[in-house]
mmCIF file of C-alpha atoms (C1' of nucleotides) in Angstrom:
data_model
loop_
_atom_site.group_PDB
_atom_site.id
_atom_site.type_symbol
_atom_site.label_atom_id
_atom_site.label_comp_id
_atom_site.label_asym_id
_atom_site.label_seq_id
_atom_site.Cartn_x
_atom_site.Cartn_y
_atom_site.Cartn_z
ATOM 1 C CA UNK A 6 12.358 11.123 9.536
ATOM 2 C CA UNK A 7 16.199 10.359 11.154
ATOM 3 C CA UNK A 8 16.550 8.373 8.226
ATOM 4 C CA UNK A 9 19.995 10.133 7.827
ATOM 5 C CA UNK A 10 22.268 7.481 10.531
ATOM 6 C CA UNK A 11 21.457 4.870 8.027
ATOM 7 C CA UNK A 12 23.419 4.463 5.098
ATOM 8 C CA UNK A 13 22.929 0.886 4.299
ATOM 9 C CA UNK A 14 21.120 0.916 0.354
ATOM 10 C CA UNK A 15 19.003 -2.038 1.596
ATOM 11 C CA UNK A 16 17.684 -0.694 4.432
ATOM 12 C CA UNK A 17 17.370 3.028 3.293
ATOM 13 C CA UNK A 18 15.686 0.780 0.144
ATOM 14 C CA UNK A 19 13.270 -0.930 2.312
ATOM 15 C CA UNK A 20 12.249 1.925 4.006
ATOM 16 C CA UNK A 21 11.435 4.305 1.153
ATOM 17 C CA UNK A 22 9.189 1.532 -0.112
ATOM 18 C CA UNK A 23 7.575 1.049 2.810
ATOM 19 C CA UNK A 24 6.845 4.356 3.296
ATOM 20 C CA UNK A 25 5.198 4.959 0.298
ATOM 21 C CA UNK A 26 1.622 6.474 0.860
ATOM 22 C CA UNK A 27 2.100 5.307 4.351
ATOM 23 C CA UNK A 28 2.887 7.127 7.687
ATOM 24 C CA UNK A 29 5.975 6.900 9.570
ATOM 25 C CA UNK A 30 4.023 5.406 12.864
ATOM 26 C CA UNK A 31 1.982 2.936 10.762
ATOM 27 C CA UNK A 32 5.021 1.636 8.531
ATOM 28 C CA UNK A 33 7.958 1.591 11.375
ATOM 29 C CA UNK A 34 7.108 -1.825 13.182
ATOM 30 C CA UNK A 35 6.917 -3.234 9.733
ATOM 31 C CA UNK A 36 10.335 -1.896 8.957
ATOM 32 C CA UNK A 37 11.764 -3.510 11.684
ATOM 33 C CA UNK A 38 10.366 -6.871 11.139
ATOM 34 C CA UNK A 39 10.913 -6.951 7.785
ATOM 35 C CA UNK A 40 14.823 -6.247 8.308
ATOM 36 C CA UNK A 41 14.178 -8.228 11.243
ATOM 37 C CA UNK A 42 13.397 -11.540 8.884
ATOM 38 C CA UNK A 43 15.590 -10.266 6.082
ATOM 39 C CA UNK A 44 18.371 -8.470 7.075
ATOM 40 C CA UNK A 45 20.260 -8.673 3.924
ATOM 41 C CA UNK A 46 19.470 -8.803 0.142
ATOM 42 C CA UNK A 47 20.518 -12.198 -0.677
ATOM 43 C CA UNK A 48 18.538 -13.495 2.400
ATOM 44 C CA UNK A 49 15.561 -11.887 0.772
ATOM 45 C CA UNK A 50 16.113 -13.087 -2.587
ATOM 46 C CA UNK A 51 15.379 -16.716 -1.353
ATOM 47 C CA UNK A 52 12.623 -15.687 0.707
ATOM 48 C CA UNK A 53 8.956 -17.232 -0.908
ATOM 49 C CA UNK A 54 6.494 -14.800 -1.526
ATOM 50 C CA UNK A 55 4.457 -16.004 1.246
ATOM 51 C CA UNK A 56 6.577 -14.910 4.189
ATOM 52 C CA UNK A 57 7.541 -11.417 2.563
ATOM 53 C CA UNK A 58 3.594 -10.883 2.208
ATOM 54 C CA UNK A 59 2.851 -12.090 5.559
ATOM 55 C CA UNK A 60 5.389 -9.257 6.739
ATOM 56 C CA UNK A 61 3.645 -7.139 4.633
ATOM 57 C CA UNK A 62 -0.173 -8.526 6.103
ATOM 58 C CA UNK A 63 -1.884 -5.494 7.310
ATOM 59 C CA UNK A 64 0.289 -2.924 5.598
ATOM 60 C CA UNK A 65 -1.487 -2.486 2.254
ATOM 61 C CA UNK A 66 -0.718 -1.924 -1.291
ATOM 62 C CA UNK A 67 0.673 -5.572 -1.474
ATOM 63 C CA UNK A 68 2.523 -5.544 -4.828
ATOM 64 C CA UNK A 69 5.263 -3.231 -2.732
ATOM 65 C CA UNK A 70 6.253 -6.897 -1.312
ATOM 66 C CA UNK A 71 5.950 -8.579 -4.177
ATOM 67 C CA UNK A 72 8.238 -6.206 -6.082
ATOM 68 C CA UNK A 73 10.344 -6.157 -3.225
ATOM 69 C CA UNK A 74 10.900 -9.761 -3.388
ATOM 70 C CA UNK A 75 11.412 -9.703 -7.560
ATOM 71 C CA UNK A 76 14.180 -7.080 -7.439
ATOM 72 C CA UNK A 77 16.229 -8.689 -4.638
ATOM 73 C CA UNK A 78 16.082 -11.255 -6.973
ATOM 74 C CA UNK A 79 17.349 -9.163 -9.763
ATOM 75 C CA UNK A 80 19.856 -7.585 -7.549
ATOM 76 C CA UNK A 81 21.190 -10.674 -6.683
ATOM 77 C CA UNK A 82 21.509 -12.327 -10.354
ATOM 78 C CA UNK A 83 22.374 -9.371 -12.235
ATOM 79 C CA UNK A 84 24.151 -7.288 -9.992
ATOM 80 C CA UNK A 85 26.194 -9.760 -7.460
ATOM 81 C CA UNK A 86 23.785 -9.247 -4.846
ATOM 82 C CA UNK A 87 25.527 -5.690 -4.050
ATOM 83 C CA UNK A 88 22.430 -2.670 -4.278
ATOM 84 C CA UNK A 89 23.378 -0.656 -7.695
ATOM 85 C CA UNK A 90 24.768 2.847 -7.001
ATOM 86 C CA UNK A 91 23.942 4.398 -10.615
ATOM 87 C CA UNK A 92 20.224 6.058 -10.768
ATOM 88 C CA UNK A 93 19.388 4.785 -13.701
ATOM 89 C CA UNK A 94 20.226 0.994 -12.756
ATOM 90 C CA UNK A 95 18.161 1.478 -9.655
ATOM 91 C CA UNK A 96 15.244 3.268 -11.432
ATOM 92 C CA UNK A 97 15.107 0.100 -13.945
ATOM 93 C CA UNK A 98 14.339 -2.089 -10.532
ATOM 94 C CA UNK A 99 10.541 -3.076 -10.448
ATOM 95 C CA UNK A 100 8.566 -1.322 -7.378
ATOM 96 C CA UNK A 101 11.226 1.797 -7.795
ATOM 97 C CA UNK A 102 9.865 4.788 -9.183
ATOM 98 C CA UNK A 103 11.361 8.614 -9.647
ATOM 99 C CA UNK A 104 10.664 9.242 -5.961
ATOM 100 C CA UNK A 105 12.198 6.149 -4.644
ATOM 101 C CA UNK A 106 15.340 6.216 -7.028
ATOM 102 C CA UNK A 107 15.988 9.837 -6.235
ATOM 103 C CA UNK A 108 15.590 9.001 -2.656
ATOM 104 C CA UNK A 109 18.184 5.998 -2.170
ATOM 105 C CA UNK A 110 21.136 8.019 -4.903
ATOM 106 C CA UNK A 111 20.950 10.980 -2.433
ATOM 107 C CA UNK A 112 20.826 9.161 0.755
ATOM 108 C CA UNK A 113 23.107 6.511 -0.079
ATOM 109 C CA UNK A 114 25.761 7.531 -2.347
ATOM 110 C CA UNK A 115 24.995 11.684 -2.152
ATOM 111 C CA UNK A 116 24.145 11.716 -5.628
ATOM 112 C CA UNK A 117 22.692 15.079 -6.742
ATOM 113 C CA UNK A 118 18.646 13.332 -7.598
ATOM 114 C CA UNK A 119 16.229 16.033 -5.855
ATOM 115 C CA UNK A 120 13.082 14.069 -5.072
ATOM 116 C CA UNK A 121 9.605 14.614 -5.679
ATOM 117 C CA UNK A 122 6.734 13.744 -3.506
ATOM 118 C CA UNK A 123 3.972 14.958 -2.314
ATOM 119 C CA UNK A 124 5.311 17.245 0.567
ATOM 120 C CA UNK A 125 7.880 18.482 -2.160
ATOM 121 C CA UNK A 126 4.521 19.360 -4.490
ATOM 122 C CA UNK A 127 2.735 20.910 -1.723
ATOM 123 C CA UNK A 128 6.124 23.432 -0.950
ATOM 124 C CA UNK A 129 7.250 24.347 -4.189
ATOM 125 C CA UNK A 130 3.963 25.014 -5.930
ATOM 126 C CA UNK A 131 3.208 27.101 -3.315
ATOM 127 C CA UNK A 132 6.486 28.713 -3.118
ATOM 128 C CA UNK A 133 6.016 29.823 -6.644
ATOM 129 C CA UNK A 134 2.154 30.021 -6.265
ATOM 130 C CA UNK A 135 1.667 27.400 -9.073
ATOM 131 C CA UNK A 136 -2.307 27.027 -9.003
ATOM 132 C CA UNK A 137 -2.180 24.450 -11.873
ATOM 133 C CA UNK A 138 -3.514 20.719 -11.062
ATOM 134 C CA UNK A 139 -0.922 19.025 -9.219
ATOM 135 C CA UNK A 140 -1.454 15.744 -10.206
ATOM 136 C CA UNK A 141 -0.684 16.364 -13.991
ATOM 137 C CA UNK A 142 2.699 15.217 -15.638
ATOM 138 C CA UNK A 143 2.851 18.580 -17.070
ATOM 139 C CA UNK A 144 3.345 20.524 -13.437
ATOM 140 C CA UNK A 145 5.101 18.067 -12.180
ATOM 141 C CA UNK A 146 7.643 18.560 -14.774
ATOM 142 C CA UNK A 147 7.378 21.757 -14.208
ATOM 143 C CA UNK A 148 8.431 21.312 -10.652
ATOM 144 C CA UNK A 149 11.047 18.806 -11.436
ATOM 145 C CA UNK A 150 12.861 21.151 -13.257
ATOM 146 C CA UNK A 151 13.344 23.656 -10.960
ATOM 147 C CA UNK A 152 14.121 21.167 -8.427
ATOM 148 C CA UNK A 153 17.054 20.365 -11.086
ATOM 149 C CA UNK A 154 18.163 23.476 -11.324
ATOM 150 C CA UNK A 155 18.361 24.317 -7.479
ATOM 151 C CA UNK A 156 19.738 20.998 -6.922
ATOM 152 C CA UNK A 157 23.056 22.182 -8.958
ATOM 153 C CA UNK A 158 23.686 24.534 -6.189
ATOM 154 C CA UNK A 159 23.250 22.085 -3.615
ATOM 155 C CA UNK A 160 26.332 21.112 -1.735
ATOM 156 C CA UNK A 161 24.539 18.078 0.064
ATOM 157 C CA UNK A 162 21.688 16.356 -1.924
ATOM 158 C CA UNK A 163 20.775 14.310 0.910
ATOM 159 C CA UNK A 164 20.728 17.074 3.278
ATOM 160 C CA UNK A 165 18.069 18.977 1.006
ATOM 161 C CA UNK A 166 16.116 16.092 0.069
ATOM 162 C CA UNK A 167 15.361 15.592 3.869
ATOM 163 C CA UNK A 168 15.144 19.357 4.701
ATOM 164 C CA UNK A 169 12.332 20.113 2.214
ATOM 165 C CA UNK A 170 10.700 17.204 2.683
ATOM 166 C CA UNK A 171 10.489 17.292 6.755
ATOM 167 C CA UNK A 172 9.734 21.206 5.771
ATOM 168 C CA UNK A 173 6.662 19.723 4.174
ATOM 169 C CA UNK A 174 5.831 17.532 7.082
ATOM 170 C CA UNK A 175 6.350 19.830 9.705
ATOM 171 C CA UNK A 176 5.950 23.568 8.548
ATOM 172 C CA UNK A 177 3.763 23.632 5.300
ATOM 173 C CA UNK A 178 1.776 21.678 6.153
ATOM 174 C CA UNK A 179 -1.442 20.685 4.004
ATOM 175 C CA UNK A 180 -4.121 21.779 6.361
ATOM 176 C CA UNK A 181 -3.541 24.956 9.035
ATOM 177 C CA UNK A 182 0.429 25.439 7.443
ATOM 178 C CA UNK A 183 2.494 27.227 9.638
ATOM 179 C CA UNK A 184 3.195 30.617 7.632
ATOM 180 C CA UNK A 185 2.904 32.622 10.878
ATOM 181 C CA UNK A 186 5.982 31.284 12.204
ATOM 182 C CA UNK A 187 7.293 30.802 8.808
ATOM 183 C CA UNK A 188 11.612 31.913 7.568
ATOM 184 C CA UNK A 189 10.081 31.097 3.949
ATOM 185 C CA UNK A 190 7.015 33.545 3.950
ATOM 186 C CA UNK A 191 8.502 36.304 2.733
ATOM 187 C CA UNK A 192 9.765 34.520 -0.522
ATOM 188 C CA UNK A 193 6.755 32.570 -0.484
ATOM 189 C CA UNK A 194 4.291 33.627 -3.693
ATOM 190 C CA UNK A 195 1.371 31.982 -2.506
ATOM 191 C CA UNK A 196 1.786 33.425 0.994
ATOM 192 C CA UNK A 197 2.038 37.008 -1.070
ATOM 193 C CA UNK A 198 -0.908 36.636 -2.775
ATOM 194 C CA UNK A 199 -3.212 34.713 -0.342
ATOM 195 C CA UNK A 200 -3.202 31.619 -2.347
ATOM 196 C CA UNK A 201 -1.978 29.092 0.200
ATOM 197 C CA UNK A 202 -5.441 27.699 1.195
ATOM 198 C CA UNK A 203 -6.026 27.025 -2.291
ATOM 199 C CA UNK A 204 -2.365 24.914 -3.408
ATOM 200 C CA UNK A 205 -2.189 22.720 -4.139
ATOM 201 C CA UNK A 206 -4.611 22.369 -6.761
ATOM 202 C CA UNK A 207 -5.950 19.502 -7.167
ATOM 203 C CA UNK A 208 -8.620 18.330 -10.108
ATOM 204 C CA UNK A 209 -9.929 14.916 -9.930
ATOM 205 C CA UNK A 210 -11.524 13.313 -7.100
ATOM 206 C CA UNK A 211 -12.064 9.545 -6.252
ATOM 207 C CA UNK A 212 -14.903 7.549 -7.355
ATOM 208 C CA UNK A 213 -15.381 4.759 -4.892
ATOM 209 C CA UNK A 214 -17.166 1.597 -5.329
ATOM 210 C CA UNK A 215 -19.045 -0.558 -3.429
ATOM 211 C CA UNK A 216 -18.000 -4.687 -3.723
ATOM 212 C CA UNK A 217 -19.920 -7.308 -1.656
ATOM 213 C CA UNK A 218 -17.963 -9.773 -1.054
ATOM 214 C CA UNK A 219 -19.436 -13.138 0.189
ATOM 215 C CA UNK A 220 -16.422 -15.458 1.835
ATOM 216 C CA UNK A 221 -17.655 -19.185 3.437
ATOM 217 C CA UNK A 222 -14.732 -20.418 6.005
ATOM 218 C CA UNK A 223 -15.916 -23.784 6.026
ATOM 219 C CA UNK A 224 -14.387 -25.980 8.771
ATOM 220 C CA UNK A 225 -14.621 -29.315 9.243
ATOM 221 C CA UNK A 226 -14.126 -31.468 12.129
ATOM 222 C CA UNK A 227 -10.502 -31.555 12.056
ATOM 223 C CA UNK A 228 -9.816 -28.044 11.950
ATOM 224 C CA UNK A 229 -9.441 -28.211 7.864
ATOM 225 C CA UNK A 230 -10.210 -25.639 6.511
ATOM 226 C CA UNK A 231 -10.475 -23.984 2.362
ATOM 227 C CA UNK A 232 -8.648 -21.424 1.128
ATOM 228 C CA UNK A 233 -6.951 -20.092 -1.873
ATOM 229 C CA UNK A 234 -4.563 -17.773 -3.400
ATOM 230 C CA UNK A 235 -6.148 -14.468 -4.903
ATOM 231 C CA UNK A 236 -4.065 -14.490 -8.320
ATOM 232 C CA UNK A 237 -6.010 -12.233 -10.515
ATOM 233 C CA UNK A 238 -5.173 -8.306 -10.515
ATOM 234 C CA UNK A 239 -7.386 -6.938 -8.222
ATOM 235 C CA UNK A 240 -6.827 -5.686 -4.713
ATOM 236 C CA UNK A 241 -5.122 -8.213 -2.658
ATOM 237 C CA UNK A 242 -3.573 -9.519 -5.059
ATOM 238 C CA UNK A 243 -1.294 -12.443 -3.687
ATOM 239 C CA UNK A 244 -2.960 -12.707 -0.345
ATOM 240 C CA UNK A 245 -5.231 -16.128 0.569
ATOM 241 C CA UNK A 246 -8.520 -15.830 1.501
ATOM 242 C CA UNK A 247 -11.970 -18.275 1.900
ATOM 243 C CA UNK A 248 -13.771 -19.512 -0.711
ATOM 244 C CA UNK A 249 -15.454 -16.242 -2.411
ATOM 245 C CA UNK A 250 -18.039 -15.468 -4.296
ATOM 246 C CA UNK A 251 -18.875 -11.370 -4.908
ATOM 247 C CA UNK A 252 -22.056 -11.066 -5.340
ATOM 248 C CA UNK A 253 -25.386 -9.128 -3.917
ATOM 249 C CA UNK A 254 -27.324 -11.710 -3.693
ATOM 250 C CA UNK A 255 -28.580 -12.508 -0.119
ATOM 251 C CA UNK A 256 -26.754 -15.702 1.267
ATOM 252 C CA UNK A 257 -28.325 -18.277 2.868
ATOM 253 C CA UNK A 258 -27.635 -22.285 3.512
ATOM 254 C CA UNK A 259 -28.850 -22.795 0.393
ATOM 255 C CA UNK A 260 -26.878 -20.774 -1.538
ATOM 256 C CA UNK A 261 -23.810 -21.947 0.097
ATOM 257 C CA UNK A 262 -23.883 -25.186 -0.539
ATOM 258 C CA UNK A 263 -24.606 -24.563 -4.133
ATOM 259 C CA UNK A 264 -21.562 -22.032 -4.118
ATOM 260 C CA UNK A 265 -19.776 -24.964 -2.333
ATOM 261 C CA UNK A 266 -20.936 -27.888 -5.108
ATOM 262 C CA UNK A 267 -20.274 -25.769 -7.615
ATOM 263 C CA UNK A 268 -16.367 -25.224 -7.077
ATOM 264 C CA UNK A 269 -16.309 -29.112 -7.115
ATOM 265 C CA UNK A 270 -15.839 -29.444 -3.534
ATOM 266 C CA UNK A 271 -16.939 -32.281 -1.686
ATOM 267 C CA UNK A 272 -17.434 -32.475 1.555
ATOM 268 C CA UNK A 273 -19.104 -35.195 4.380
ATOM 269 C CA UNK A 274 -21.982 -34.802 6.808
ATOM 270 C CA UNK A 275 -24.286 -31.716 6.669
ATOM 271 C CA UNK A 276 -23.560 -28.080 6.038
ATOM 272 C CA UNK A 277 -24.227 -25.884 8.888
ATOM 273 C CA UNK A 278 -24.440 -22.141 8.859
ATOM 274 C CA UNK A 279 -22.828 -21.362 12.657
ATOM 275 C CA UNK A 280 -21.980 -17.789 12.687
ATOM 276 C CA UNK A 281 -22.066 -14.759 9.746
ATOM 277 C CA UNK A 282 -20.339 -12.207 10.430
ATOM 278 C CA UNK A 283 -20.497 -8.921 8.584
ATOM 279 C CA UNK A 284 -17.670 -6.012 7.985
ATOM 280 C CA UNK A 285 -17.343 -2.710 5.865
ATOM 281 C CA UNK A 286 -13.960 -2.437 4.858
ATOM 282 C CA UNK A 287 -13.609 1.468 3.945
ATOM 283 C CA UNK A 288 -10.577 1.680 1.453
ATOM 284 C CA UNK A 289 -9.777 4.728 -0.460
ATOM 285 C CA UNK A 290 -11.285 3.652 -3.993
ATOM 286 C CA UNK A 291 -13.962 1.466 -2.689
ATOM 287 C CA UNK A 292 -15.890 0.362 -0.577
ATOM 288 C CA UNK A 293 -16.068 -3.404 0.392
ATOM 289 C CA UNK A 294 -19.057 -5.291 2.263
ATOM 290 C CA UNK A 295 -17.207 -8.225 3.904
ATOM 291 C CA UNK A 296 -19.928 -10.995 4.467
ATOM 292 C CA UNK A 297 -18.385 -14.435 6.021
ATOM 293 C CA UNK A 298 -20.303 -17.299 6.957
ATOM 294 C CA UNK A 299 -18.840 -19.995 8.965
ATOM 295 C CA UNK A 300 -19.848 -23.206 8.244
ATOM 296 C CA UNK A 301 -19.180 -26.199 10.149
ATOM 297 C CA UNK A 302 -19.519 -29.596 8.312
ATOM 298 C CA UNK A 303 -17.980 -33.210 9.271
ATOM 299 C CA UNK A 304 -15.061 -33.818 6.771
ATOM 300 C CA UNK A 305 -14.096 -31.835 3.860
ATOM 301 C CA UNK A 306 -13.396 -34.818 1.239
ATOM 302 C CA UNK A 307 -11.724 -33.458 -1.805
ATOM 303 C CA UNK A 308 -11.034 -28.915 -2.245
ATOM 304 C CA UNK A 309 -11.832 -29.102 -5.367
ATOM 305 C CA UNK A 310 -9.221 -27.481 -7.965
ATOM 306 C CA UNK A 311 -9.069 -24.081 -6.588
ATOM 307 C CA UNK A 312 -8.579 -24.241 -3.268
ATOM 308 C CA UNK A 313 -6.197 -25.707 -0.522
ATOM 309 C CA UNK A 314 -7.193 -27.424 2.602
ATOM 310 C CA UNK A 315 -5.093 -26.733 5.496
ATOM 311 C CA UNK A 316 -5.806 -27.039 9.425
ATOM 312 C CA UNK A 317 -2.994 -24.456 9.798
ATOM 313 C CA UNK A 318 -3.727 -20.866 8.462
ATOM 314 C CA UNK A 319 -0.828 -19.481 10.827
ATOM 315 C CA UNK A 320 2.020 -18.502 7.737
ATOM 316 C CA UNK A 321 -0.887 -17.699 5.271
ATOM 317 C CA UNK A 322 -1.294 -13.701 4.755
ATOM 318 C CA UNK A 323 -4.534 -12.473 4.510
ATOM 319 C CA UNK A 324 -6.135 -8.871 3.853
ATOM 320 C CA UNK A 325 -6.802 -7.098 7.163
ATOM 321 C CA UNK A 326 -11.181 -7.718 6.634
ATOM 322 C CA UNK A 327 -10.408 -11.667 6.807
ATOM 323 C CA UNK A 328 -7.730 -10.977 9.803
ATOM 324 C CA UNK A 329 -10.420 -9.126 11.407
ATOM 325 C CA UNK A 330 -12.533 -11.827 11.468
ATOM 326 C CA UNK A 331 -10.278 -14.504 12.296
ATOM 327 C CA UNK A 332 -9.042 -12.470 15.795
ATOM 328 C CA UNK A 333 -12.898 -12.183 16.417
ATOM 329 C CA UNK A 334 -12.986 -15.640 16.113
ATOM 330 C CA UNK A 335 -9.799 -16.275 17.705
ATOM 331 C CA UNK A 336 -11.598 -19.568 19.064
ATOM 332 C CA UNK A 337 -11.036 -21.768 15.678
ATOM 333 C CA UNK A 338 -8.188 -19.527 15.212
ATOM 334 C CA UNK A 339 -4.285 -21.509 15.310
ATOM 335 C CA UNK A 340 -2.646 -17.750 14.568
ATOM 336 C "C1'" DA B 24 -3.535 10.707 -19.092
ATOM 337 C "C1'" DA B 25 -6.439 7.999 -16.374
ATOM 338 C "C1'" DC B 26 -6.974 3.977 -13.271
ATOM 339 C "C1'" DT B 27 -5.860 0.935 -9.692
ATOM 340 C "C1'" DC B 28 -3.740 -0.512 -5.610
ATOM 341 C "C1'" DG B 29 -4.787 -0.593 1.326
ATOM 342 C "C1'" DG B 30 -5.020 1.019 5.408
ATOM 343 C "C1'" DG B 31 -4.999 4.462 8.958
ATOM 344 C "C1'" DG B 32 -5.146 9.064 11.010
ATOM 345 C "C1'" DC B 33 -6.910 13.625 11.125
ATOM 346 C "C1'" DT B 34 -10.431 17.126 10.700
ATOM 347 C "C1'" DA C 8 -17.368 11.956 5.021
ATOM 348 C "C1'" DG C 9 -13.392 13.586 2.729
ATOM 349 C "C1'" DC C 10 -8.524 14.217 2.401
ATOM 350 C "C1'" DC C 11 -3.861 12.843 2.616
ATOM 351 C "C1'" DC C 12 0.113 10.015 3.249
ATOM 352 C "C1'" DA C 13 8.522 10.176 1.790
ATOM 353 C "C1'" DG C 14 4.258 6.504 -5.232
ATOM 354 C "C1'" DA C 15 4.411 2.932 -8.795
ATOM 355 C "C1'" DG C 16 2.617 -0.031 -12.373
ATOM 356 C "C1'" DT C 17 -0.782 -0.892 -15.881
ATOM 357 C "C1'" DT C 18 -3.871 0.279 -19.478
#
DNA sequence: AACTCGGGGCT
DNA sequence: AGCCCAGAGTT
């Protein structure tokens, strides 16, 4: 992508993360409201959590913003708030990885860091017809060497990083590449030996699970209603959500009022079950059965430990099955 | 080395 | 339904 007019660390920074294992044309709103709300590093280091995630809200893989937000904070204690310009310093930030280091010390300071994706995988294994799994460390070393050796030659680092891997995007492609039309066929091995249907190789294949998740947005008269921070490390980590209880059990009244009583909530009048809604959230690794019941009751008394009651979930991020429901439901909806 | 983390687009 | 996406952190 025309990544190449900006030179800015942070924002070639905040777009590498953002477009990891993420499209151009789903991540580039959020790129420009993120630089949008933070357009510097030491505006972002004094950011909460909260408002980087609900940048993030929608986006996925969550602990991107959360890492964001931890090594601005880094950046700004330990290195003056200036971006660090030595690989090695920038690999040590949390949330940066090979890819992302090698990505920012060739595009921002033209330092000679080839990177190593998956469009660089798919080229140069089939370049040299490597038919080993592609996943392993062992062929990506592999790769990462020659990369290091090809990248001595190189006269403009960031030129080549963003040649091979818009070469991956555009001409070798993983499904229906482009070898008719192709300069590189005639050096290319798998091309030579009719391989290039078949890398690259990959071995393992995704197990997904199925969750039910049962969430009760109980609302009382006021508009109050419970929710709570998910802390524990398990997708969504960080983001709020209703009171929750996974489970396969079928839900009825009675079963939410004993979830209810038994988070120590207390609440006034009587419970009512007004709506239940029901989504399947189809994720890569799992599946999730979103169940939420909306219950309706006259005052909610005391949330109990866990929770927070709020008649203002506007500022709260939430994963997209919960914002789902609450733009169906736009009616008890402040957003 | 194997697992886990989201969501969307394409076939 | 399966695969892939300018990957990284944890176990």
């Amino acid at each position: 992508m025309p990544w190449l007019e900006i030179k800015d660390p942070y924002k070639i920074w905040i777009s590498e993360i953002i477009l990891q294992q993420t499209r151009v044309a789903q991540g580039w709103d959020y790129y420009l409201r993120f630089i949008e709300k933070f357009p510097s590093i030491d505006i972002l280091a004094f950011a909460k959590e909260d408002e980087v995630l609900k940048v993030w809200e929608g986006l996925g893989y969550y602990t991107r913003a959360r890492n964001l937000l931890k090594a601005a904070k880094i950046i700004f204690k330990d290195h003056n708030a200036i971006f660090p310009k030595d690989y090695e310093k920038i690999l040590a930030l949390p949330g940066i990885g090979p890819y992302t280091a090698a990505a920012i010390s060739s595009f921002a300071y033209g330092l000679p860091y080839p990177v190593l994706d998956g469009n660089v995988l798919r080229v140069i294994s089939r370049y040299t017809a490597n038919d080993q799994d592609i996943l392993s460390s062992k062929t990506k070393k592999i790769i990462e060497n020659y990369l290091n050796e090809l990248m001595q030659e190189v006269k403009d680092p960031a030129i080549f990083n963003q040649a091979i891997m818009n070469f991956g995007a555009m001409q070798c492609t993983p499904r229906n590449p482009g070898c008719e039309s192709c300069q590189m066929s005639k050096h290319c091995m798998a091309f030579k030996e009719g391989l290039v249907e078949q890398i690259p190789f990959k071995l393992k294949k995704v197990k997904k699970k199925v969750r039910t998740l049962n969430f009760i947005d109980l609302i009382d008269n006021r508009g109050n209603r419970l929710i709570n921070k998910r802390t524990e490390k398990d997708i969504w980590m960080g983001l709020y959500q209703f009171l929750l209880l996974e489970s396969n059990i079928k839900f009825s009244i009675l079963e939410i009022e004993e979830t209810i009583i038994s988070n120590e909530i207390k609440t006034k009048g009587k419970l009512t079950l007004v709506k239940q809604n029901e989504y399947r959230h189809e994720l890569t690794h799992q599946t999730i059965k979103g169940k939420i019941f909306t219950v309706r009751c006259k005052e909610i008394i005391n949330a109990g430990p866990k929770m927070i009651k709020t008649n203002s979930l506007s500022g709260y991020p939430f994963p997209k099955l919960l914002d789902l429901y609450l733009q169906d439901n736009h009616d008890n909806y402040d957003k």
